[in-house]
Amino acid sequence: GKGGRDGGNGKGAAGGKGGAGSKGEEDGEAARRQAMAREVLKAADLFQAEGLLKHCLETFRLSLTLHTAVECLVWAHLHGPLQARTIAADYVVQYFKDIQREARETLQQLKPLPAEISLQLFIDFAAQA
């Protein structure tokens, strides 16, 4: 694993337990849990339920891994609250070199974002380097 970047197991907070069941079943369950968590996050933001929103944002942050961060960033920009966008963008900027090396294929998912968002990510990354 990559230490704190991906929860140490390469799967993030939504990772499976291993053992019985196929990888496809685990991935499907993780995807369902992530989709449900995102809906709760949107609802917490909509209804300004601060305690729930804080918990959901922490769960969202823990779900970020080198392999999920770009997809989470795109979701946050298209559907999520501002705080989720900030969390995902900070992660992608901080670990961009690792994402390029370990999960380069995920960078294609940035295409639906408006150009100014991708440009801001690049500027933030350049400023950090």
C-alpha atoms as an extended CHARMM CRD file, in Angstrom:
* protein
*
       129  EXT
         1         1  GLY       CA              0.0000000000        0.0000000000        0.0000000000  PROA      1               0.0000000000
         2         2  LYS       CA              0.8800000000        3.6560000000        0.0050000000  PROA      2               0.0000000000
         3         3  GLY       CA              0.5660000000        4.3300000000        3.7210000000  PROA      3               0.0000000000
         4         4  GLY       CA             -1.9610000000        7.0160000000        4.5700000000  PROA      4               0.0000000000
         5         5  ARG       CA             -2.8050000000        7.7190000000        0.9600000000  PROA      5               0.0000000000
         6         6  ASP       CA             -5.0120000000        4.6890000000        0.5200000000  PROA      6               0.0000000000
         7         7  GLY       CA             -5.7040000000        3.3590000000        3.9730000000  PROA      7               0.0000000000
         8         8  GLY       CA             -2.6970000000        1.0470000000        3.7060000000  PROA      8               0.0000000000
         9         9  ASN       CA             -4.5630000000       -1.6890000000        1.8480000000  PROA      9               0.0000000000
        10        10  GLY       CA             -4.9800000000       -0.1790000000       -1.5950000000  PROA      10              0.0000000000
        11        11  LYS       CA             -8.7700000000       -0.1750000000       -1.2370000000  PROA      11              0.0000000000
        12        12  GLY       CA             -9.5680000000        2.8600000000        0.8960000000  PROA      12              0.0000000000
        13        13  ALA       CA            -12.3670000000        2.9410000000        3.4350000000  PROA      13              0.0000000000
        14        14  ALA       CA            -14.7990000000        1.1050000000        1.1490000000  PROA      14              0.0000000000
        15        15  GLY       CA            -12.4710000000       -1.8710000000        0.5590000000  PROA      15              0.0000000000
        16        16  GLY       CA            -13.6980000000       -5.4450000000        0.8140000000  PROA      16              0.0000000000
        17        17  LYS       CA            -12.6400000000       -7.9340000000        3.4480000000  PROA      17              0.0000000000
        18        18  GLY       CA            -11.2420000000      -10.5980000000        1.1300000000  PROA      18              0.0000000000
        19        19  GLY       CA            -11.9980000000      -14.2690000000        1.5970000000  PROA      19              0.0000000000
        20        20  ALA       CA            -15.3460000000      -15.6050000000        0.3570000000  PROA      20              0.0000000000
        21        21  GLY       CA            -17.0900000000      -14.0850000000       -2.6460000000  PROA      21              0.0000000000
        22        22  SER       CA            -15.7350000000      -13.0220000000       -5.9820000000  PROA      22              0.0000000000
        23        23  LYS       CA            -13.8790000000       -9.7880000000       -6.7070000000  PROA      23              0.0000000000
        24        24  GLY       CA            -16.8300000000       -8.6960000000       -8.8500000000  PROA      24              0.0000000000
        25        25  GLU       CA            -19.2400000000       -9.1140000000       -5.9400000000  PROA      25              0.0000000000
        26        26  GLU       CA            -16.9460000000       -7.1330000000       -3.6370000000  PROA      26              0.0000000000
        27        27  ASP       CA            -16.5400000000       -4.3670000000       -6.2370000000  PROA      27              0.0000000000
        28        28  GLY       CA            -20.3100000000       -4.2550000000       -6.7930000000  PROA      28              0.0000000000
        29        29  GLU       CA            -21.0050000000       -4.0050000000       -3.0650000000  PROA      29              0.0000000000
        30        30  ALA       CA            -18.3420000000       -1.3150000000       -2.6380000000  PROA      30              0.0000000000
        31        31  ALA       CA            -19.8370000000        0.6380000000       -5.5510000000  PROA      31              0.0000000000
        32        32  ARG       CA            -23.3340000000        0.4030000000       -4.0300000000  PROA      32              0.0000000000
        33        33  ARG       CA            -22.0520000000        1.5610000000       -0.6440000000  PROA      33              0.0000000000
        34        34  GLN       CA            -20.1660000000        4.4350000000       -2.2520000000  PROA      34              0.0000000000
        35        35  ALA       CA            -23.2390000000        5.5050000000       -4.2700000000  PROA      35              0.0000000000
        36        36  MET       CA            -25.3960000000        5.4340000000       -1.1270000000  PROA      36              0.0000000000
        37        37  ALA       CA            -22.7930000000        7.4090000000        0.8410000000  PROA      37              0.0000000000
        38        38  ARG       CA            -22.7130000000       10.0250000000       -1.9030000000  PROA      38              0.0000000000
        39        39  GLU       CA            -26.5040000000       10.3970000000       -1.8550000000  PROA      39              0.0000000000
        40        40  VAL       CA            -26.4440000000       10.8600000000        1.9260000000  PROA      40              0.0000000000
        41        41  LEU       CA            -23.6370000000       13.4240000000        1.5080000000  PROA      41              0.0000000000
        42        42  LYS       CA            -25.7330000000       15.3930000000       -1.0000000000  PROA      42              0.0000000000
        43        43  ALA       CA            -28.7840000000       15.2330000000        1.3060000000  PROA      43              0.0000000000
        44        44  ALA       CA            -26.7520000000       16.3310000000        4.3510000000  PROA      44              0.0000000000
        45        45  ASP       CA            -25.5240000000       19.3320000000        2.3650000000  PROA      45              0.0000000000
        46        46  LEU       CA            -29.0020000000       20.1180000000        1.0090000000  PROA      46              0.0000000000
        47        47  PHE       CA            -30.6400000000       20.0440000000        4.4390000000  PROA      47              0.0000000000
        48        48  GLN       CA            -27.6420000000       21.6620000000        6.1590000000  PROA      48              0.0000000000
        49        49  ALA       CA            -27.3820000000       18.8160000000        8.6590000000  PROA      49              0.0000000000
        50        50  GLU       CA            -23.9480000000       19.8680000000        9.9270000000  PROA      50              0.0000000000
        51        51  GLY       CA            -23.1370000000       16.7980000000       12.0410000000  PROA      51              0.0000000000
        52        52  LEU       CA            -24.1760000000       14.3980000000        9.3030000000  PROA      52              0.0000000000
        53        53  LEU       CA            -22.4120000000       16.4800000000        6.6430000000  PROA      53              0.0000000000
        54        54  LYS       CA            -19.1850000000       16.4430000000        8.6440000000  PROA      54              0.0000000000
        55        55  HSD       CA            -19.4100000000       12.6520000000        9.0450000000  PROA      55              0.0000000000
        56        56  CYS       CA            -20.1870000000       12.1620000000        5.3330000000  PROA      56              0.0000000000
        57        57  LEU       CA            -17.2850000000       14.3860000000        4.2830000000  PROA      57              0.0000000000
        58        58  GLU       CA            -14.9210000000       12.3760000000        6.4790000000  PROA      58              0.0000000000
        59        59  THR       CA            -16.2320000000        9.1230000000        4.9410000000  PROA      59              0.0000000000
        60        60  PHE       CA            -15.7560000000       10.6640000000        1.4810000000  PROA      60              0.0000000000
        61        61  ARG       CA            -12.1890000000       11.6810000000        2.3810000000  PROA      61              0.0000000000
        62        62  LEU       CA            -11.4050000000        8.1680000000        3.6200000000  PROA      62              0.0000000000
        63        63  SER       CA            -12.7320000000        6.6740000000        0.3660000000  PROA      63              0.0000000000
        64        64  LEU       CA            -10.0600000000        8.4690000000       -1.6550000000  PROA      64              0.0000000000
        65        65  THR       CA             -7.2840000000        6.2590000000       -2.9850000000  PROA      65              0.0000000000
        66        66  LEU       CA             -4.8860000000        6.6080000000       -5.8910000000  PROA      66              0.0000000000
        67        67  HSD       CA             -7.3970000000        4.6140000000       -7.9680000000  PROA      67              0.0000000000
        68        68  THR       CA            -10.6080000000        6.3790000000       -6.8360000000  PROA      68              0.0000000000
        69        69  ALA       CA             -9.5300000000       10.0020000000       -6.3620000000  PROA      69              0.0000000000
        70        70  VAL       CA            -10.0590000000       11.2300000000       -9.9320000000  PROA      70              0.0000000000
        71        71  GLU       CA            -13.5050000000        9.6490000000      -10.2300000000  PROA      71              0.0000000000
        72        72  CYS       CA            -14.4390000000       11.0940000000       -6.8140000000  PROA      72              0.0000000000
        73        73  LEU       CA            -13.1910000000       14.5120000000       -7.9110000000  PROA      73              0.0000000000
        74        74  VAL       CA            -15.3200000000       14.4130000000      -11.0700000000  PROA      74              0.0000000000
        75        75  TRP       CA            -18.3770000000       13.3140000000       -9.0570000000  PROA      75              0.0000000000
        76        76  ALA       CA            -17.8030000000       16.0740000000       -6.5130000000  PROA      76              0.0000000000
        77        77  HSD       CA            -17.5640000000       18.7440000000       -9.2220000000  PROA      77              0.0000000000
        78        78  LEU       CA            -20.6170000000       17.5120000000      -11.0810000000  PROA      78              0.0000000000
        79        79  HSD       CA            -22.8830000000       16.5180000000       -8.1580000000  PROA      79              0.0000000000
        80        80  GLY       CA            -21.3130000000       17.0780000000       -4.7440000000  PROA      80              0.0000000000
        81        81  PRO       CA            -21.0400000000       19.9510000000       -2.2820000000  PROA      81              0.0000000000
        82        82  LEU       CA            -18.1780000000       22.4330000000       -2.3710000000  PROA      82              0.0000000000
        83        83  GLN       CA            -16.4510000000       20.8020000000        0.5950000000  PROA      83              0.0000000000
        84        84  ALA       CA            -16.2570000000       17.4490000000       -1.2620000000  PROA      84              0.0000000000
        85        85  ARG       CA            -14.7450000000       19.2180000000       -4.2970000000  PROA      85              0.0000000000
        86        86  THR       CA            -12.0880000000       20.7660000000       -2.0750000000  PROA      86              0.0000000000
        87        87  ILE       CA            -11.2700000000       17.4730000000       -0.3440000000  PROA      87              0.0000000000
        88        88  ALA       CA            -10.9600000000       15.5680000000       -3.6320000000  PROA      88              0.0000000000
        89        89  ALA       CA             -9.0090000000       18.3380000000       -5.3940000000  PROA      89              0.0000000000
        90        90  ASP       CA             -6.5420000000       18.6060000000       -2.5060000000  PROA      90              0.0000000000
        91        91  TYR       CA             -5.9820000000       14.8340000000       -2.6080000000  PROA      91              0.0000000000
        92        92  VAL       CA             -5.4820000000       14.7490000000       -6.3890000000  PROA      92              0.0000000000
        93        93  VAL       CA             -3.0430000000       17.6660000000       -6.2520000000  PROA      93              0.0000000000
        94        94  GLN       CA             -1.1160000000       16.2000000000       -3.3010000000  PROA      94              0.0000000000
        95        95  TYR       CA             -0.7910000000       12.7320000000       -4.8470000000  PROA      95              0.0000000000
        96        96  PHE       CA             -0.8280000000       13.6010000000       -8.5460000000  PROA      96              0.0000000000
        97        97  LYS       CA              2.5840000000       12.0600000000       -9.2710000000  PROA      97              0.0000000000
        98        98  ASP       CA              1.5400000000        8.8370000000       -7.5290000000  PROA      98              0.0000000000
        99        99  ILE       CA             -1.7620000000        8.7920000000       -9.4440000000  PROA      99              0.0000000000
       100       100  GLN       CA              0.1630000000        9.2500000000      -12.7090000000  PROA      100             0.0000000000
       101       101  ARG       CA              2.4340000000        6.3360000000      -11.8190000000  PROA      101             0.0000000000
       102       102  GLU       CA             -0.0750000000        3.9380000000      -10.2160000000  PROA      102             0.0000000000
       103       103  ALA       CA             -3.4560000000        4.8220000000      -11.7860000000  PROA      103             0.0000000000
       104       104  ARG       CA             -2.6910000000        6.7850000000      -14.9640000000  PROA      104             0.0000000000
       105       105  GLU       CA             -5.7700000000        5.3880000000      -16.7300000000  PROA      105             0.0000000000
       106       106  THR       CA             -8.0330000000        7.1770000000      -14.2410000000  PROA      106             0.0000000000
       107       107  LEU       CA             -6.8350000000       10.5840000000      -15.4770000000  PROA      107             0.0000000000
       108       108  GLN       CA             -9.0090000000       10.1160000000      -18.5860000000  PROA      108             0.0000000000
       109       109  GLN       CA            -12.0040000000       10.6520000000      -16.2890000000  PROA      109             0.0000000000
       110       110  LEU       CA            -11.0770000000       14.3430000000      -15.9750000000  PROA      110             0.0000000000
       111       111  LYS       CA            -12.3210000000       15.0060000000      -19.5240000000  PROA      111             0.0000000000
       112       112  PRO       CA            -15.9540000000       15.8710000000      -18.5880000000  PROA      112             0.0000000000
       113       113  LEU       CA            -14.7890000000       18.6310000000      -16.2500000000  PROA      113             0.0000000000
       114       114  PRO       CA            -14.7860000000       22.2170000000      -17.5160000000  PROA      114             0.0000000000
       115       115  ALA       CA            -11.3460000000       23.3110000000      -18.7200000000  PROA      115             0.0000000000
       116       116  GLU       CA            -10.9760000000       25.9260000000      -15.9730000000  PROA      116             0.0000000000
       117       117  ILE       CA            -11.2040000000       23.2130000000      -13.3010000000  PROA      117             0.0000000000
       118       118  SER       CA             -8.4940000000       21.1010000000      -14.9260000000  PROA      118             0.0000000000
       119       119  LEU       CA             -6.3890000000       24.2550000000      -15.3540000000  PROA      119             0.0000000000
       120       120  GLN       CA             -6.8010000000       25.1280000000      -11.6610000000  PROA      120             0.0000000000
       121       121  LEU       CA             -5.7000000000       21.6040000000      -10.6950000000  PROA      121             0.0000000000
       122       122  PHE       CA             -2.6050000000       22.0280000000      -12.8590000000  PROA      122             0.0000000000
       123       123  ILE       CA             -1.8490000000       25.4470000000      -11.3430000000  PROA      123             0.0000000000
       124       124  ASP       CA             -2.2510000000       24.0630000000       -7.8140000000  PROA      124             0.0000000000
       125       125  PHE       CA             -0.0090000000       21.1100000000       -8.6450000000  PROA      125             0.0000000000
       126       126  ALA       CA              2.6530000000       23.3680000000      -10.1970000000  PROA      126             0.0000000000
       127       127  ALA       CA              2.5690000000       25.6700000000       -7.1490000000  PROA      127             0.0000000000
       128       128  GLN       CA              3.1060000000       22.6890000000       -4.8480000000  PROA      128             0.0000000000
       129       129  ALA       CA              6.0600000000       21.2380000000       -6.7980000000  PROA      129             0.0000000000
